[in-house]
Coordinates of C-alpha atoms in Angstrom, one line a residue:
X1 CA 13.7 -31.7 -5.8
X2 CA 14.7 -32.7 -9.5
X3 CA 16.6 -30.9 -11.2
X4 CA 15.2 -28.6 -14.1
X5 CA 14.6 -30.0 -17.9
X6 CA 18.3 -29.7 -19.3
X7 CA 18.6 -27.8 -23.3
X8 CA 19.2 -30.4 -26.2
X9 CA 22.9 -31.4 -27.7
X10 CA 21.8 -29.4 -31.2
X11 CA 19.3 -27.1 -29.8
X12 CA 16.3 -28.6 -30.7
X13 CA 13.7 -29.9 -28.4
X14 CA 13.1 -33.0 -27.7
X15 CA 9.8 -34.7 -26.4
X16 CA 11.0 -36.4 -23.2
X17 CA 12.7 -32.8 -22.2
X18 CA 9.2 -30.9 -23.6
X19 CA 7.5 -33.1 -21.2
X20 CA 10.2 -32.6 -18.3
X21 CA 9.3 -29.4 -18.2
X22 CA 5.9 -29.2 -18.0
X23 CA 5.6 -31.5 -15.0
X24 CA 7.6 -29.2 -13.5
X25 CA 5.3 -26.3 -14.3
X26 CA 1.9 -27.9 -13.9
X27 CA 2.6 -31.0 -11.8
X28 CA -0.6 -31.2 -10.5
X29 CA -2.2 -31.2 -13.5
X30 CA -3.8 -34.7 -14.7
X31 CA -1.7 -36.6 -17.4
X32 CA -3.2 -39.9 -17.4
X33 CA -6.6 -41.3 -16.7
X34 CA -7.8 -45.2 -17.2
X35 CA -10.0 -47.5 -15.1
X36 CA -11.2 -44.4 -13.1
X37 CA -7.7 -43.5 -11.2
X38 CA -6.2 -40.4 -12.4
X39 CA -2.1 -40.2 -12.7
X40 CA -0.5 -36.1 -12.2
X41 CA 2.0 -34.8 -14.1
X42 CA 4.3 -35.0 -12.0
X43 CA 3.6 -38.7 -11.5
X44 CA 3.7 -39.3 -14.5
X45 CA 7.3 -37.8 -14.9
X46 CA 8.6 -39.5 -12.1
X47 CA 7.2 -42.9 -12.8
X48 CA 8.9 -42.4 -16.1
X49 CA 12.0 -41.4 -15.0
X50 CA 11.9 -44.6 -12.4
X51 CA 11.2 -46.9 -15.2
X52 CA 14.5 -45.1 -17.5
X53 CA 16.4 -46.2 -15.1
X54 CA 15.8 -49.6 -15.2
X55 CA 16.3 -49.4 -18.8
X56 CA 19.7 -47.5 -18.7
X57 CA 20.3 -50.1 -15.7
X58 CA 20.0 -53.2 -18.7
X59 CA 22.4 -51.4 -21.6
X60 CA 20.1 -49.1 -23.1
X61 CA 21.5 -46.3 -25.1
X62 CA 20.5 -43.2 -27.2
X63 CA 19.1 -45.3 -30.2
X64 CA 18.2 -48.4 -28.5
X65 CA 14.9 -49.9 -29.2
X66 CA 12.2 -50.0 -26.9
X67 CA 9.3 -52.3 -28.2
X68 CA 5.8 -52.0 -26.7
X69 CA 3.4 -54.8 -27.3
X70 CA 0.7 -53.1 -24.8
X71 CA -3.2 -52.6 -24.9
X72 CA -3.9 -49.1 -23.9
X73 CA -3.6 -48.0 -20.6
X74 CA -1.3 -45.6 -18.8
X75 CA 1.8 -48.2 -19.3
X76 CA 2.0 -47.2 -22.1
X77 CA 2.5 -43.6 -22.4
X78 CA 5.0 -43.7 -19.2
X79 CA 6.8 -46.9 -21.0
X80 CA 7.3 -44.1 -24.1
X81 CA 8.6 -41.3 -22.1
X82 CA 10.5 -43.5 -20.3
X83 CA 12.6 -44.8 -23.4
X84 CA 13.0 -41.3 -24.7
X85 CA 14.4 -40.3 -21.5
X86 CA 17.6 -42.5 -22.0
X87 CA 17.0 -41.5 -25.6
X88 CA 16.2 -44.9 -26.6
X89 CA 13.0 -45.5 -29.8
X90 CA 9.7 -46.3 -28.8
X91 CA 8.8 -49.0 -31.6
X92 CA 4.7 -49.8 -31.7
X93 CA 4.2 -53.6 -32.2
X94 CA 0.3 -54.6 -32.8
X95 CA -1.3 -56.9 -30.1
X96 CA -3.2 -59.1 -32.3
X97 CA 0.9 -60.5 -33.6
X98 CA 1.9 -63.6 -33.0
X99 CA 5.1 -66.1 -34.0
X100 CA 6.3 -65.2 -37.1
X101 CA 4.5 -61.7 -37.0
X102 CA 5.9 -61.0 -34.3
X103 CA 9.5 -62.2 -34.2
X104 CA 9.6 -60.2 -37.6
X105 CA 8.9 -57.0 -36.0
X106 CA 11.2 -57.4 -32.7
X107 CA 14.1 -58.5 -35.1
X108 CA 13.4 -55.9 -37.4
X109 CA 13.3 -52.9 -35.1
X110 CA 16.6 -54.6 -33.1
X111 CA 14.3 -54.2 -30.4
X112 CA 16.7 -54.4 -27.1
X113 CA 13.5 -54.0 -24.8
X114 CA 9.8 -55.0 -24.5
X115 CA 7.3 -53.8 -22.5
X116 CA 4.5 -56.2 -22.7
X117 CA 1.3 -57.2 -21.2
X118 CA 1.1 -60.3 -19.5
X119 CA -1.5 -61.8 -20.9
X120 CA 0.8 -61.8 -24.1
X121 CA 3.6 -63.4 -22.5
X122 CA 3.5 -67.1 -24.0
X123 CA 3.8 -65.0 -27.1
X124 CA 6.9 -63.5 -26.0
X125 CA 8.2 -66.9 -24.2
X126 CA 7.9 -68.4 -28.1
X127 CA 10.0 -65.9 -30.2
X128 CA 12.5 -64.8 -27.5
X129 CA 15.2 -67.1 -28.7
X130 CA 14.6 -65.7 -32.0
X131 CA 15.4 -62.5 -30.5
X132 CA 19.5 -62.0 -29.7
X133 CA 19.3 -58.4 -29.6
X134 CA 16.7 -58.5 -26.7
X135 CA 18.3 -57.7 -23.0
X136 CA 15.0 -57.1 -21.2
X137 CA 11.4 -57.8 -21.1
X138 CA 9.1 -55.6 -18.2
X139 CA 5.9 -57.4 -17.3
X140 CA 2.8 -55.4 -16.9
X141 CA 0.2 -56.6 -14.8
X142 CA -0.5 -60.1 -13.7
X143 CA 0.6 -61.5 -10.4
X144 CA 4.6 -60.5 -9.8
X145 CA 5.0 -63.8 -8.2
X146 CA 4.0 -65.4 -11.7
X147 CA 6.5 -63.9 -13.6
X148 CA 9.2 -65.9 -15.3
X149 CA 12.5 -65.9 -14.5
X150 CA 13.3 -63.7 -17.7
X151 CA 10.9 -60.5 -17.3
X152 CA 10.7 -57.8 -14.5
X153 CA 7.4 -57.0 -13.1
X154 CA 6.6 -53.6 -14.0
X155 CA 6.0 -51.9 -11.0
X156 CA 9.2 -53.5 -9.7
X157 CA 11.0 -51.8 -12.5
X158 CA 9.2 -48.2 -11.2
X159 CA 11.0 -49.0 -7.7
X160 CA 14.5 -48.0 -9.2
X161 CA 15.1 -44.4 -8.5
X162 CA 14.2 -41.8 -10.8
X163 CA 17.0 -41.0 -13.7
X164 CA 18.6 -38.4 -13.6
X165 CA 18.0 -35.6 -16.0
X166 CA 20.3 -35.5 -19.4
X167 CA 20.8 -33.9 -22.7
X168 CA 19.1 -34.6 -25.7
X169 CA 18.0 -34.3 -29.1
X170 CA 15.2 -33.4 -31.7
X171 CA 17.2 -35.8 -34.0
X172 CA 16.4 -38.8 -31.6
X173 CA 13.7 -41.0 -33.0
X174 CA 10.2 -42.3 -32.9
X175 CA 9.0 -45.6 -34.9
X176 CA 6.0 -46.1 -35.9
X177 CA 4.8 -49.4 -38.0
X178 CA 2.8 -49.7 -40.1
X179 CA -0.4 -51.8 -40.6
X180 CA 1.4 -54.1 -43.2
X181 CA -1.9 -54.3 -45.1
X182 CA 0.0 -54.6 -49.0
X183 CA 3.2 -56.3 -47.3
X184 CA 5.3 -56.4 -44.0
X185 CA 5.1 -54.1 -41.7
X186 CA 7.4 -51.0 -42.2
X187 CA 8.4 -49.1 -39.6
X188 CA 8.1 -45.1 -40.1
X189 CA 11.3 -43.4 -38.9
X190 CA 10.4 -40.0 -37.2
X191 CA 12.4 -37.5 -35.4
X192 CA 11.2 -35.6 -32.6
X193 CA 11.6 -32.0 -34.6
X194 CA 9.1 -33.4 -37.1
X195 CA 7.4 -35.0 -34.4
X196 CA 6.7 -31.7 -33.0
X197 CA 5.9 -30.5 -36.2
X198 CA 3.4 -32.4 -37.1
X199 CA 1.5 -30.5 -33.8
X200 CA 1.0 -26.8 -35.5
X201 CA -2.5 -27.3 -36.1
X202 CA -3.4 -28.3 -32.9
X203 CA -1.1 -25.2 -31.1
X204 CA -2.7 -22.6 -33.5
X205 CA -6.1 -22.7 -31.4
X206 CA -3.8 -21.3 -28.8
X207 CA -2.9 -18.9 -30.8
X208 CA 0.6 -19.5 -30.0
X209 CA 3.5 -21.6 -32.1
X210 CA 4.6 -24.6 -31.6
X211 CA 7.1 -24.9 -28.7
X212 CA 11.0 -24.5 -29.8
X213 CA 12.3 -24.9 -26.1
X214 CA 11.6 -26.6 -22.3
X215 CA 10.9 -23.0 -21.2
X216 CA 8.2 -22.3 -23.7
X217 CA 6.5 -26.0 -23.7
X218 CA 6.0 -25.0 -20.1
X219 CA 5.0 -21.4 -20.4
X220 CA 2.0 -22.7 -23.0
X221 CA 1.0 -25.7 -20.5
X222 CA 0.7 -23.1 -17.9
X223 CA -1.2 -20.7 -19.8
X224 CA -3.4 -23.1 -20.9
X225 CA -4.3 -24.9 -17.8
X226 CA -4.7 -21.2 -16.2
X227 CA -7.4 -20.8 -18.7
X228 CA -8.7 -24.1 -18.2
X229 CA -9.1 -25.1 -21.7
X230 CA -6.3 -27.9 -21.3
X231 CA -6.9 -30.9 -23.8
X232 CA -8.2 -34.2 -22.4
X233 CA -7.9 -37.1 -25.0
X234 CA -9.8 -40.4 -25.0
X235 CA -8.0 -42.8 -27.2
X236 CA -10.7 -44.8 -28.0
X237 CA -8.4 -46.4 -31.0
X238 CA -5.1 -48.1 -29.9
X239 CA -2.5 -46.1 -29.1
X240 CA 0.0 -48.7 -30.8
X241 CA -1.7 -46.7 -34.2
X242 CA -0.5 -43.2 -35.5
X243 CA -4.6 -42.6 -35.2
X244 CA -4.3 -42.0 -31.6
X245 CA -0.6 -42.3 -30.9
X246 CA 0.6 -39.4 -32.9
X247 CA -2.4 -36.7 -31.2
X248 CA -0.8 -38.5 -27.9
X249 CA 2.0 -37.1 -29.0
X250 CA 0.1 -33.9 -29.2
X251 CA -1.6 -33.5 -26.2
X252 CA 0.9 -34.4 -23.7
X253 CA 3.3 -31.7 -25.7
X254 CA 0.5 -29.1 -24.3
X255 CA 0.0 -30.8 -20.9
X256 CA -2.8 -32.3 -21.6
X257 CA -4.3 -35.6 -20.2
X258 CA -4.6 -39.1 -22.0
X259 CA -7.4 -40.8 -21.3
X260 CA -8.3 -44.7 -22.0
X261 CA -11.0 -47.4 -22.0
X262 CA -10.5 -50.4 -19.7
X263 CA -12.1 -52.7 -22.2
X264 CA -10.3 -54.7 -24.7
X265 CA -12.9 -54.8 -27.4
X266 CA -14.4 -51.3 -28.4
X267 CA -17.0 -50.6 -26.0
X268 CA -18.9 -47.8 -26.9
X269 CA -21.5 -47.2 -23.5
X270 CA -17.9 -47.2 -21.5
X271 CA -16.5 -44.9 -23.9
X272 CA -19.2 -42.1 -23.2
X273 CA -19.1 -43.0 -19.6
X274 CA -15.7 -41.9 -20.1
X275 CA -16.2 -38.9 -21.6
X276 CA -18.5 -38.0 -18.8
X277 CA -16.6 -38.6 -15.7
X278 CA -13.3 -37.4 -17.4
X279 CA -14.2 -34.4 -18.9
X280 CA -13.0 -35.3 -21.9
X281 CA -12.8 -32.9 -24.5
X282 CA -11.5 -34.6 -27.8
X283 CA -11.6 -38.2 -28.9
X284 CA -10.0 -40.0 -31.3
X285 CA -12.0 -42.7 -33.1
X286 CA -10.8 -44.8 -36.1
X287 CA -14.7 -43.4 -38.7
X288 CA -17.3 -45.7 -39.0
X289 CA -16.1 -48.5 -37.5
X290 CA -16.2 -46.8 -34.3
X291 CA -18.8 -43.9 -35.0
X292 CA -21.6 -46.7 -35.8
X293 CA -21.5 -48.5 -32.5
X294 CA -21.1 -44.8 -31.1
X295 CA -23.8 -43.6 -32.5
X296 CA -26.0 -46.8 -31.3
X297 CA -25.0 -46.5 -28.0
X298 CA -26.0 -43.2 -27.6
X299 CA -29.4 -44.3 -29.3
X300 CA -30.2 -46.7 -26.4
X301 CA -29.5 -44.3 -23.4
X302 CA -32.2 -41.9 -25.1
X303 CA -34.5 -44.7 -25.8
X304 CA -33.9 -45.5 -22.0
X305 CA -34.6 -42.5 -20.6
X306 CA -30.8 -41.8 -19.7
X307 CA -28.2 -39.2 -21.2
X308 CA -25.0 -38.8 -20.8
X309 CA -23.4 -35.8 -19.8
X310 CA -21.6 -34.7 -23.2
X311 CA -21.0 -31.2 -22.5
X312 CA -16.9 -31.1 -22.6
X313 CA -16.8 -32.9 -25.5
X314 CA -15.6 -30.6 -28.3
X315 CA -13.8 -32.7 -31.1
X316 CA -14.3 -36.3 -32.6
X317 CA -10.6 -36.7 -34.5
X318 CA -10.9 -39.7 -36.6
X319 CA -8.5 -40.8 -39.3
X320 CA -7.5 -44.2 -41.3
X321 CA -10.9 -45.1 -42.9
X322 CA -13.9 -43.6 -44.4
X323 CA -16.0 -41.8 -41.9
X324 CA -19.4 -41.3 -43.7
X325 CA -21.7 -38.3 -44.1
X326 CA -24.9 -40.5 -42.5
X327 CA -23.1 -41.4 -39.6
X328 CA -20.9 -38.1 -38.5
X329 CA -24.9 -36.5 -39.4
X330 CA -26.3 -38.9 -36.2
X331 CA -23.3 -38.0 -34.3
X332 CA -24.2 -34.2 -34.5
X333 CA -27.7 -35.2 -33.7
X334 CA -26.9 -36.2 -30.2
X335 CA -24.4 -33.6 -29.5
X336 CA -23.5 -30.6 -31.7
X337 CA -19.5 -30.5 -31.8
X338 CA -16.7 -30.6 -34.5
X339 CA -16.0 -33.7 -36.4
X340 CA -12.7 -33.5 -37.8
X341 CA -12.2 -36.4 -40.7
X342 CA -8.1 -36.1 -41.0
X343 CA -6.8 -37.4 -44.1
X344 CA -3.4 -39.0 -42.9
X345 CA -1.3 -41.9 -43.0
X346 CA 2.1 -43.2 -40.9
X347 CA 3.7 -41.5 -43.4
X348 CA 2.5 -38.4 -43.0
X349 CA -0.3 -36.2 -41.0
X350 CA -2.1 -33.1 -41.6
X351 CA -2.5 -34.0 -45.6
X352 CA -6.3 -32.8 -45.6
X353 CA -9.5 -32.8 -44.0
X354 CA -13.1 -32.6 -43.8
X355 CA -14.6 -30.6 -40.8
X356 CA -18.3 -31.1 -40.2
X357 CA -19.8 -29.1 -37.2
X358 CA -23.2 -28.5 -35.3
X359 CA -23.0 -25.0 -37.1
X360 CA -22.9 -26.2 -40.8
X361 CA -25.3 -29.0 -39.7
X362 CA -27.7 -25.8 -38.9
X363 CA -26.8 -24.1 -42.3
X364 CA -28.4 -27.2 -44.4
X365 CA -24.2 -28.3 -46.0
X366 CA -24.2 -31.3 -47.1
X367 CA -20.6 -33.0 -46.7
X368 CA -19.3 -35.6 -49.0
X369 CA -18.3 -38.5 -47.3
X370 CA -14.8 -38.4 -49.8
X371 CA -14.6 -34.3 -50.1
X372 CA -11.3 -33.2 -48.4
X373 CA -9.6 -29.5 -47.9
X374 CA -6.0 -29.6 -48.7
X375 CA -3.8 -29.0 -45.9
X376 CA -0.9 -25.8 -46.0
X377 CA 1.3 -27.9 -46.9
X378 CA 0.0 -30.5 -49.6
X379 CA -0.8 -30.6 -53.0
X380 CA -1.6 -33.4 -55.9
X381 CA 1.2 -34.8 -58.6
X382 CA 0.2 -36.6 -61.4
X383 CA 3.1 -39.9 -62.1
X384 CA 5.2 -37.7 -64.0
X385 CA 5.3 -35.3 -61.3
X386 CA 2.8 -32.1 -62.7
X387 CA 0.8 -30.6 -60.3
X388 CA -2.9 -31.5 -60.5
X389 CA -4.9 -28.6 -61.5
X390 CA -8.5 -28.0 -60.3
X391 CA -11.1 -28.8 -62.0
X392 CA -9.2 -30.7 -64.6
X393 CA -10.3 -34.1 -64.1
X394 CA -6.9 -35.4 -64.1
X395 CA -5.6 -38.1 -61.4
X396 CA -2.9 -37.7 -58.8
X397 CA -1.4 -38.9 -56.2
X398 CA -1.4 -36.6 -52.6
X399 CA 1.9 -35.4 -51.5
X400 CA 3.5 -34.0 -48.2
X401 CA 5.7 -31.5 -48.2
X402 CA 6.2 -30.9 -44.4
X403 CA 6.9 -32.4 -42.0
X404 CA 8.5 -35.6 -43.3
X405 CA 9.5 -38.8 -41.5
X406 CA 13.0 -39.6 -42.1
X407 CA 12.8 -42.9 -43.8
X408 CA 12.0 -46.3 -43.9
X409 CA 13.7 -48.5 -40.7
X410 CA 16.2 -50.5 -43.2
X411 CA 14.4 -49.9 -46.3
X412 CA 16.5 -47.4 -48.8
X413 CA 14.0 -48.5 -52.1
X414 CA 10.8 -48.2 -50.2
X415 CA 12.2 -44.8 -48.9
X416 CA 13.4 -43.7 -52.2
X417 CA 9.7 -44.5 -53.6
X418 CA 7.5 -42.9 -51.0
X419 CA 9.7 -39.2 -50.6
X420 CA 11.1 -38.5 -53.7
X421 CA 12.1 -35.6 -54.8
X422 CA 9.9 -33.7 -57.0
X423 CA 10.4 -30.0 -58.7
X424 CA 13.5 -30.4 -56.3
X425 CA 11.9 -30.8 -53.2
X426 CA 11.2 -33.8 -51.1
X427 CA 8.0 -34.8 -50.4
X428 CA 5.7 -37.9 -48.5
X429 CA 3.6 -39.8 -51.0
X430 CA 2.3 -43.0 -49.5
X431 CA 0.2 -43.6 -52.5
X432 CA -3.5 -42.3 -52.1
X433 CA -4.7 -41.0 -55.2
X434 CA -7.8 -37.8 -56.0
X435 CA -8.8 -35.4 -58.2
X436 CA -8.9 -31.7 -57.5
X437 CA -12.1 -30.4 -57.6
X438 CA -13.0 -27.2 -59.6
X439 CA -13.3 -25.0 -56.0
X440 CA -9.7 -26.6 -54.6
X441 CA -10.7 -29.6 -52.7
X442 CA -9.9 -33.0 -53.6
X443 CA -12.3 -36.0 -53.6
X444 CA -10.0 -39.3 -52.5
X445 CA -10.4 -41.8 -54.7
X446 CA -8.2 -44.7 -52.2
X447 CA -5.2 -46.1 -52.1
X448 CA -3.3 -46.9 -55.4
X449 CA -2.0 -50.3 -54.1
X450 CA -5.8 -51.8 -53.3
X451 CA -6.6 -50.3 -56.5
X452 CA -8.4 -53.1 -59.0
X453 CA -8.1 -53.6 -62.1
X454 CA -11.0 -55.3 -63.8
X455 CA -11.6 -54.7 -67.9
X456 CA -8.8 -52.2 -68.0
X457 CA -10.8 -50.2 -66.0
X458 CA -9.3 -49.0 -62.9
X459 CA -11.8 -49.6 -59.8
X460 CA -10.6 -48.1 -56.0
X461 CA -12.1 -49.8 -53.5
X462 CA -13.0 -47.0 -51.3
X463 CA -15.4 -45.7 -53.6
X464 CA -17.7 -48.5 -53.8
X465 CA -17.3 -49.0 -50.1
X466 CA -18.9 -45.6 -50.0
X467 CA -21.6 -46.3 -52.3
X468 CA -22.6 -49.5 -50.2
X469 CA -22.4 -48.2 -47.0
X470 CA -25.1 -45.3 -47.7
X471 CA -27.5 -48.4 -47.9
X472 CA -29.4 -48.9 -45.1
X473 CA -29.4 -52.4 -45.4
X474 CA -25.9 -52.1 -44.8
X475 CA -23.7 -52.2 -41.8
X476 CA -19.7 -52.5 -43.1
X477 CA -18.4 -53.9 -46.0
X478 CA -15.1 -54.3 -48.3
X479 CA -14.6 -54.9 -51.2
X480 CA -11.6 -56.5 -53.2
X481 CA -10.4 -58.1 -56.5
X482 CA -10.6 -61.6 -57.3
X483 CA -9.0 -63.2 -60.2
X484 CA -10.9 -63.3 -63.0
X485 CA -10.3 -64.9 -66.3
X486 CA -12.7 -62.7 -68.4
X487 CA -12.2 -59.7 -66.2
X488 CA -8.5 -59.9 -64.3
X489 CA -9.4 -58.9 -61.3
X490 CA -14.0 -59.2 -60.8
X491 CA -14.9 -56.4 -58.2
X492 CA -16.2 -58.1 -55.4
X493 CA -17.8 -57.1 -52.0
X494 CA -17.8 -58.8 -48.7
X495 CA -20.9 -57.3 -46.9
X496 CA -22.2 -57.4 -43.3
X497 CA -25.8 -56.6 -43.0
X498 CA -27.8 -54.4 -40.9
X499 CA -29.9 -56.3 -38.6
X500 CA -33.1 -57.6 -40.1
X501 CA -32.1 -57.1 -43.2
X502 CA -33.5 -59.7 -45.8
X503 CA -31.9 -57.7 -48.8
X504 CA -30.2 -60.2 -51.3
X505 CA -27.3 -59.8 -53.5
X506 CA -29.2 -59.2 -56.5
X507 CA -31.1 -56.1 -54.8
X508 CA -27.8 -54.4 -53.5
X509 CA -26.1 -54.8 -57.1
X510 CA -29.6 -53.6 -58.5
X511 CA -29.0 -50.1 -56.1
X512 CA -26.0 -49.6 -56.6
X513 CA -26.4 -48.7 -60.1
X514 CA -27.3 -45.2 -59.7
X515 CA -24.2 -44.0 -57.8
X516 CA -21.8 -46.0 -59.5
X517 CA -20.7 -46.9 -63.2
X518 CA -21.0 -50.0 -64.5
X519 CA -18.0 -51.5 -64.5
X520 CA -17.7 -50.2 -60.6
X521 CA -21.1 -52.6 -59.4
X522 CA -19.3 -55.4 -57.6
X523 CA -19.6 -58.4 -60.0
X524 CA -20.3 -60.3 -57.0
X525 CA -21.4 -59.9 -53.1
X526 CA -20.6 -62.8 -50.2
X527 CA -22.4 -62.0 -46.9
X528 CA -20.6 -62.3 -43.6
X529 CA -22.0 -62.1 -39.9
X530 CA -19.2 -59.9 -38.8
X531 CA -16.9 -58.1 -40.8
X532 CA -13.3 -58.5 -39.8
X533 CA -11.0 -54.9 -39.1
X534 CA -7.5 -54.4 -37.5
X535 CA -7.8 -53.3 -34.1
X536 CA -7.6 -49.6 -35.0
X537 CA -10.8 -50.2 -37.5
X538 CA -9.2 -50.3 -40.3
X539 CA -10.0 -52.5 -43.4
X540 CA -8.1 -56.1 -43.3
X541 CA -8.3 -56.6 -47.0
X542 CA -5.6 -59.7 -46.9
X543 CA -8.7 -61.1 -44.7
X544 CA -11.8 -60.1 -47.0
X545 CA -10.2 -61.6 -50.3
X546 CA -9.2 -65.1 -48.2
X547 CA -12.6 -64.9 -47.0
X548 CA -14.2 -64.4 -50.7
X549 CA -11.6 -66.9 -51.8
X550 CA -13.0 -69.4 -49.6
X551 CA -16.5 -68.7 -49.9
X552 CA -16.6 -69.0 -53.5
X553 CA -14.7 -72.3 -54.0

């Protein structure tokens, strides 16, 4: 019998402890699910606790960096709780790195751990000796008898006995890193009391706050599996991205069940199989880049006579890029639930959102696809630091007030720009700018960073992203700026097609010219087979402007 979750050092909760004490109160409950095998709570907590143990075994200590260069599977939510068991700092570190990429995130983080996949191990064989802080690397999956002599096969590290219980903190910490899409990768500092803050949407359905002790994170698990409307989560994005990482976070904290897909490439057919034979009730998805393909897929089992069984299914979460009206419409067309578009970033969740529903599908609303509601906590600051009014027309960037991150990982500038202080109060602006519309919502205009500027005019990418991709001729698309000699930067698109499509360049400038001004129409188009995205759908921009570079020479 283990002994019970033990109170925090400063009385706040922290998530390994949260999580503690709901496998102890609903141990039979599902936590994980992938490749058909479900794992109980309180396997999941023991397995965890095995693998802190091997951890602690090797030198790791509160603050110690735990990297996790994983695919998604059920490694690597227990690889997480493990390393905040011994208090140590999960640290997400994308699959698709490699050399320099990668060696610049392990040093970075001081990573003292990894917990890697095996089929990324040359990867890790190339920049260990690049790597002096690094006292362990656990193997996941493979053949044990193929490891080198420098890793521990993963389920060898699970044969330790479990840790036992300790003390700890809502001040230990969680990194997240970010995409690196305008520079290096950054890695987002967060404690666990923000952590759990960034959950009091998702408790308020519940009608109950968000947990403040191990006692009441197990009370609400129990009261919520006892009514059976536990949350079951299909991360169909990467869980090494805040898109389905941080609502990982989420659901466990209510002990609920993560769910994921065993392919490695975004398989849409699987991913409703999923939802079917899991019972999954929410799933987060990374907009159109995963909604299209969704949306097809369910296309084909109606034109084949089959359906799938989407009757849990209550919420599509997506965040990170622009989910459009046209495809969130064919969504609701198949299956009538809540679409929640979450306007977010590493930096900071819960900024705003567009809900779109069976229910106001019924009632004829027609959504924007750029039309957000401001969150409780967010408003819009002009660079001089006025609020935005509505209905003024005026520009500004969104701001966070609560919860914050605390920082940049060994960046004081960055961390100085992004939460200043403003009318005396800190705040998270990573840098997307809108205007405030006359009725209080704000339509996002993009990212100030990717912003162009072409004539003197200021031209943000997501807008004529939008405009393109309500053509039917097209499929995905970005759209960049090129140095330009009469212009400074040209607006210019990089365009996949829909299939069959024999529109040309000329035809999509030519429609374009309604939605957009002018000096918005992309001066020119280039035409690629397959557009490129991140793993977690978003846009690779340093990509599309090589690829328009190259194209056009």
């Amino acid at each position: 019998m283990r002994s019970p979750a033990v109170a925090s050092v400063d009385g706040l909760l922290n998530l390994a402890t949260a999580w503690e004490a709901i496998a102890d109160e609903v141990g039979d409950q599902p936590a994980l699910a992938a490749g058909g095998r479900r794992t109980s709570w309180a396997e999941f907590e023991d397995r965890a606790a095995r693998l802190a143990t091997t951890l602690s075994s090797h030198g790791l200590r509160p603050g110690s960096r735990v990297a996790l260069f994983l695919f998604n599977g059920t490694a690597y939510p227990e690889s997480q709780f493990a390393a905040f068991k011994v208090r140590g700092v999960p640290a997400n570190v994308n699959y698709r790195y490699t050399g320099d990429e990668l060696a610049y995130i392990l040093q970075n983080a001081d990573a003292e751990a990894i917990v890697y996949h095996h089929t990324l191990e040359d990867r890790i064989a190339g920049v260990r000796g690049s790597c002096p802080d690094l006292k362990l690397a656990i193997r996941v999956g493979g053949e044990p008898s193929e490891a080198p002599d420098w890793a521990v096969d993963y389920e060898m590290a699970l044969s330790a006995e479990p840790m036992p219980r300790i003390e700890r903190s809502g001040s230990d910490l969680w990194f997240l890193y970010t995409g690196g899409t305008t520079g290096l990768p950054k890695a987002v500092m967060w404690d666990h009391t923000n952590l759990l803050g960034t959950m009091e949407a998702t408790f308020r359905p519940y009608r109950t706050p968000v947990p403040s002790t191990p006692a009441e994170a197990a009370d609400t698990a129990r009261r919520i599996a006892d009514a059976g409307t536990e949350v079951r989560q299909l991360c169909a994005a990467p869980l090494m991205h805040g898109t389905s990482g941080i609502p990982g976070l989420a659901t466990l904290s209510h002990g609920g069940m993560l769910a994921t897909l065993a392919s490695r490439n975004f398989d849409a057919d699987e991913l409703w199989q999923v939802v079917a034979d899991e019972r999954i009730t929410m799933v987060t998805m990374v907009g159109d880049a995963f909604g299209r393909p969704m949306v097809e897929a369910l296309d084909r089992a109606v034109a084949g006579g089959r359906t799938h069984d989407l009757s849990s299914l209550r919420l599509l979460l997506s965040s990170g890029v622009m989910f459009s009206a046209p495809v969130k419409e064919a969504l609701l067309a198949h299956h009538p639930c809540t679409i929640v578009d979450a306007l977010g970033s590493s930096e900071g969740t819960g900024m705003a959102n567009q809900i779109t529903s069976g229910s106001s599908r019924k009632a004829g609303r027609k959504e924007t696809t750029a039309r957000f509601g401001l969150g409780p906590h967010t408003k819009v600051f002009t660079e001089d630091g006025r609020e935005v009014g509505a209905g003024s027309g005026e520009r500004g960037r969104i701001a966070l007030g609560w919860p914050l991150p605390v920082g940049y990982h060994k960046d004081p500038v960055k961390t100085a720009e992004t939460f200043p202080l403003v009318a005396g109060r800190r705040w998270s602006i990573p840098g997307d700018w809108a205007t405030v519309e006359a009725d209080g919502t704000i339509t996002l205009l993009g990212r100030g960073s990717a912003c162009i500027n072409t004539g003197g005019e200021k031209v943000f990418p997501e807008e004529v992203e939008e405009a393109l991709k309500e053509l039917a001729d097209v499929t995905d698309c970005n759209v960049v700026g090129i140095d330009d000699d009469r212009w400074g930067q040209a607006v210019t698109a990089v365009v996949e097609l829909a299939p069959d499509s024999v529109v040309d360049e000329a035809a999509l400038r030519e429609a374009l010219r309604g939605p957009l001004a002018g000096y918005k129409v992309p001066k020119r188009i280039v035409f690629v087979d397959r557009l490129q995205r991140s793993p977690n759908g978003k846009s690779d921009y340093r990509w599309a402007k090589q690829f328009v570079v190259d194209a056009l020479a």
